[in-house]
Amino acid sequence: QVQFVESGGGLVQPGGSLRLSCAASGTFFAIYTMDWNRQAPGKQRELVARITSSNSIYYADSVKGRFTISRDNAKKMVYLQMNSLKPEDTAVYYCYAHNLFGADSWGQGTQVTVSS
């Protein structure tokens, strides 16, 4: 089973950018669909971006045009480039992996705070 560690979160002003990274350990990284989810205080966890093993991509309407998800299978890394950040983007961001065998794994989360 794979395990993940997120990094790259922090405090940024509205309109700024951050790049989140998710570093994988374990085996068969390339067969996993990789998601970025976020959870703001008092709100449900929501899917913001997804990239499949075949590089199909999905974005939530709230982030489309501002966020870009990518993966590097050789490095076993997943990235979320976040541009034009808004205060509404403030949340803990989680890396989540799942595959056709029903296996899944969550990262520990990284805090993103967008504030002036």
PDB file of C-alpha atoms in Angstrom:
ATOM      1  CA  GLN A   1       0.000   0.000   0.000  1.00  0.00           C
ATOM      2  CA  VAL A   2       1.136   3.534  -0.710  1.00  0.00           C
ATOM      3  CA  GLN A   3       1.537   6.312   1.832  1.00  0.00           C
ATOM      4  CA  PHE A   4       1.573  10.047   1.183  1.00  0.00           C
ATOM      5  CA  VAL A   5       2.975  13.192   2.753  1.00  0.00           C
ATOM      6  CA  GLU A   6       1.707  16.620   1.684  1.00  0.00           C
ATOM      7  CA  SER A   7       3.745  19.791   1.786  1.00  0.00           C
ATOM      8  CA  GLY A   8       3.719  23.313   0.393  1.00  0.00           C
ATOM      9  CA  GLY A   9       0.902  24.839   2.390  1.00  0.00           C
ATOM     10  CA  GLY A  10       1.166  28.110   4.218  1.00  0.00           C
ATOM     11  CA  LEU A  11      -0.109  31.662   4.414  1.00  0.00           C
ATOM     12  CA  VAL A  12      -0.601  33.595   1.193  1.00  0.00           C
ATOM     13  CA  GLN A  13      -2.335  36.840   0.272  1.00  0.00           C
ATOM     14  CA  PRO A  14      -5.414  36.878  -1.967  1.00  0.00           C
ATOM     15  CA  GLY A  15      -4.356  36.638  -5.591  1.00  0.00           C
ATOM     16  CA  GLY A  16      -1.194  34.789  -4.697  1.00  0.00           C
ATOM     17  CA  SER A  17      -0.025  31.315  -5.606  1.00  0.00           C
ATOM     18  CA  LEU A  18       1.067  28.144  -3.874  1.00  0.00           C
ATOM     19  CA  ARG A  19       2.149  24.743  -5.108  1.00  0.00           C
ATOM     20  CA  LEU A  20       1.205  21.755  -3.010  1.00  0.00           C
ATOM     21  CA  SER A  21       3.185  18.546  -3.288  1.00  0.00           C
ATOM     22  CA  CYS A  22       2.235  15.007  -2.372  1.00  0.00           C
ATOM     23  CA  ALA A  23       5.141  12.599  -2.026  1.00  0.00           C
ATOM     24  CA  ALA A  24       4.360   8.895  -2.269  1.00  0.00           C
ATOM     25  CA  SER A  25       6.104   5.914  -0.788  1.00  0.00           C
ATOM     26  CA  GLY A  26       5.284   2.306  -1.524  1.00  0.00           C
ATOM     27  CA  THR A  27       4.566   0.456  -4.744  1.00  0.00           C
ATOM     28  CA  PHE A  28       2.463   0.763  -7.896  1.00  0.00           C
ATOM     29  CA  PHE A  29       2.023   4.518  -7.671  1.00  0.00           C
ATOM     30  CA  ALA A  30       1.248   4.732 -11.391  1.00  0.00           C
ATOM     31  CA  ILE A  31      -1.983   2.695 -11.133  1.00  0.00           C
ATOM     32  CA  TYR A  32      -3.590   5.031  -8.601  1.00  0.00           C
ATOM     33  CA  THR A  33      -6.040   7.789  -9.263  1.00  0.00           C
ATOM     34  CA  MET A  34      -4.863  10.802  -7.273  1.00  0.00           C
ATOM     35  CA  ASP A  35      -7.192  13.359  -5.734  1.00  0.00           C
ATOM     36  CA  TRP A  36      -6.754  16.628  -3.924  1.00  0.00           C
ATOM     37  CA  ASN A  37      -9.509  17.253  -1.386  1.00  0.00           C
ATOM     38  CA  ARG A  38      -9.953  20.100   1.036  1.00  0.00           C
ATOM     39  CA  GLN A  39     -11.860  20.717   4.232  1.00  0.00           C
ATOM     40  CA  ALA A  40     -12.588  24.141   5.652  1.00  0.00           C
ATOM     41  CA  PRO A  41     -13.684  24.648   9.268  1.00  0.00           C
ATOM     42  CA  GLY A  42     -17.334  23.696   9.714  1.00  0.00           C
ATOM     43  CA  LYS A  43     -17.674  22.429   6.155  1.00  0.00           C
ATOM     44  CA  GLN A  44     -17.692  19.050   4.439  1.00  0.00           C
ATOM     45  CA  ARG A  45     -14.591  17.694   2.801  1.00  0.00           C
ATOM     46  CA  GLU A  46     -14.794  18.324  -0.927  1.00  0.00           C
ATOM     47  CA  LEU A  47     -12.981  17.076  -3.990  1.00  0.00           C
ATOM     48  CA  VAL A  48     -11.146  19.875  -5.771  1.00  0.00           C
ATOM     49  CA  ALA A  49      -9.066  18.052  -8.390  1.00  0.00           C
ATOM     50  CA  ARG A  50      -8.446  14.545  -9.712  1.00  0.00           C
ATOM     51  CA  ILE A  51      -5.938  12.982 -12.064  1.00  0.00           C
ATOM     52  CA  THR A  52      -6.351   9.333 -13.081  1.00  0.00           C
ATOM     53  CA  SER A  53      -3.750   6.750 -14.001  1.00  0.00           C
ATOM     54  CA  SER A  54      -4.465   7.559 -17.658  1.00  0.00           C
ATOM     55  CA  ASN A  55      -4.120  11.317 -17.013  1.00  0.00           C
ATOM     56  CA  SER A  56      -7.795  12.191 -17.234  1.00  0.00           C
ATOM     57  CA  ILE A  57      -8.397  15.318 -15.159  1.00  0.00           C
ATOM     58  CA  TYR A  58     -11.324  16.726 -13.208  1.00  0.00           C
ATOM     59  CA  TYR A  59     -11.672  20.052 -11.398  1.00  0.00           C
ATOM     60  CA  ALA A  60     -14.390  21.361  -9.159  1.00  0.00           C
ATOM     61  CA  ASP A  61     -16.151  24.379 -10.633  1.00  0.00           C
ATOM     62  CA  SER A  62     -14.905  26.522  -7.769  1.00  0.00           C
ATOM     63  CA  VAL A  63     -11.257  26.034  -8.758  1.00  0.00           C
ATOM     64  CA  LYS A  64     -11.418  25.441 -12.510  1.00  0.00           C
ATOM     65  CA  GLY A  65      -9.166  27.833 -14.373  1.00  0.00           C
ATOM     66  CA  ARG A  66      -7.129  28.614 -11.260  1.00  0.00           C
ATOM     67  CA  PHE A  67      -5.768  25.243 -10.089  1.00  0.00           C
ATOM     68  CA  THR A  68      -3.739  22.694 -12.040  1.00  0.00           C
ATOM     69  CA  ILE A  69      -3.181  19.099 -10.960  1.00  0.00           C
ATOM     70  CA  SER A  70      -0.267  17.088 -12.331  1.00  0.00           C
ATOM     71  CA  ARG A  71       1.689  13.941 -11.576  1.00  0.00           C
ATOM     72  CA  ASP A  72       5.191  12.654 -12.104  1.00  0.00           C
ATOM     73  CA  ASN A  73       5.118   8.875 -11.940  1.00  0.00           C
ATOM     74  CA  ALA A  74       8.898   8.544 -12.134  1.00  0.00           C
ATOM     75  CA  LYS A  75       9.261  10.683  -9.009  1.00  0.00           C
ATOM     76  CA  LYS A  76       6.059   9.339  -7.409  1.00  0.00           C
ATOM     77  CA  MET A  77       4.798  12.877  -6.892  1.00  0.00           C
ATOM     78  CA  VAL A  78       1.486  14.673  -7.335  1.00  0.00           C
ATOM     79  CA  TYR A  79       1.215  18.447  -7.449  1.00  0.00           C
ATOM     80  CA  LEU A  80      -1.512  21.031  -7.126  1.00  0.00           C
ATOM     81  CA  GLN A  81      -0.577  24.417  -8.533  1.00  0.00           C
ATOM     82  CA  MET A  82      -2.934  27.005  -7.049  1.00  0.00           C
ATOM     83  CA  ASN A  83      -3.097  30.447  -8.631  1.00  0.00           C
ATOM     84  CA  SER A  84      -5.335  33.463  -8.028  1.00  0.00           C
ATOM     85  CA  LEU A  85      -6.049  32.245  -4.537  1.00  0.00           C
ATOM     86  CA  LYS A  86      -9.139  33.476  -2.721  1.00  0.00           C
ATOM     87  CA  PRO A  87      -9.992  33.549   0.987  1.00  0.00           C
ATOM     88  CA  GLU A  88     -12.603  30.870   0.232  1.00  0.00           C
ATOM     89  CA  ASP A  89      -9.742  28.520  -0.665  1.00  0.00           C
ATOM     90  CA  THR A  90      -8.622  28.460   2.971  1.00  0.00           C
ATOM     91  CA  ALA A  91      -8.734  24.845   4.122  1.00  0.00           C
ATOM     92  CA  VAL A  92      -6.690  21.816   4.987  1.00  0.00           C
ATOM     93  CA  TYR A  93      -5.736  20.135   1.729  1.00  0.00           C
ATOM     94  CA  TYR A  94      -5.422  16.360   1.583  1.00  0.00           C
ATOM     95  CA  CYS A  95      -3.860  14.041  -0.952  1.00  0.00           C
ATOM     96  CA  TYR A  96      -5.974  10.928  -1.554  1.00  0.00           C
ATOM     97  CA  ALA A  97      -5.140   7.869  -3.641  1.00  0.00           C
ATOM     98  CA  HIS A  98      -7.475   5.124  -4.821  1.00  0.00           C
ATOM     99  CA  ASN A  99      -7.366   2.350  -7.388  1.00  0.00           C
ATOM    100  CA  LEU A 100      -9.507  -0.270  -9.131  1.00  0.00           C
ATOM    101  CA  PHE A 101      -8.780  -2.829  -6.417  1.00  0.00           C
ATOM    102  CA  GLY A 102     -10.546  -0.714  -3.812  1.00  0.00           C
ATOM    103  CA  ALA A 103      -7.392   0.320  -1.996  1.00  0.00           C
ATOM    104  CA  ASP A 104      -7.158   3.894  -0.764  1.00  0.00           C
ATOM    105  CA  SER A 105      -4.809   6.071   1.256  1.00  0.00           C
ATOM    106  CA  TRP A 106      -4.947   9.582   2.714  1.00  0.00           C
ATOM    107  CA  GLY A 107      -2.140  11.974   3.394  1.00  0.00           C
ATOM    108  CA  GLN A 108      -1.982  13.880   6.674  1.00  0.00           C
ATOM    109  CA  GLY A 109      -3.040  17.205   5.178  1.00  0.00           C
ATOM    110  CA  THR A 110      -1.423  20.594   4.773  1.00  0.00           C
ATOM    111  CA  GLN A 111      -2.943  23.922   5.837  1.00  0.00           C
ATOM    112  CA  VAL A 112      -3.560  26.615   3.242  1.00  0.00           C
ATOM    113  CA  THR A 113      -4.583  30.029   4.548  1.00  0.00           C
ATOM    114  CA  VAL A 114      -5.461  32.843   2.150  1.00  0.00           C
ATOM    115  CA  SER A 115      -5.673  36.133   3.993  1.00  0.00           C
ATOM    116  CA  SER A 116      -4.441  39.702   3.856  1.00  0.00           C
TER     117      SER A 116
END
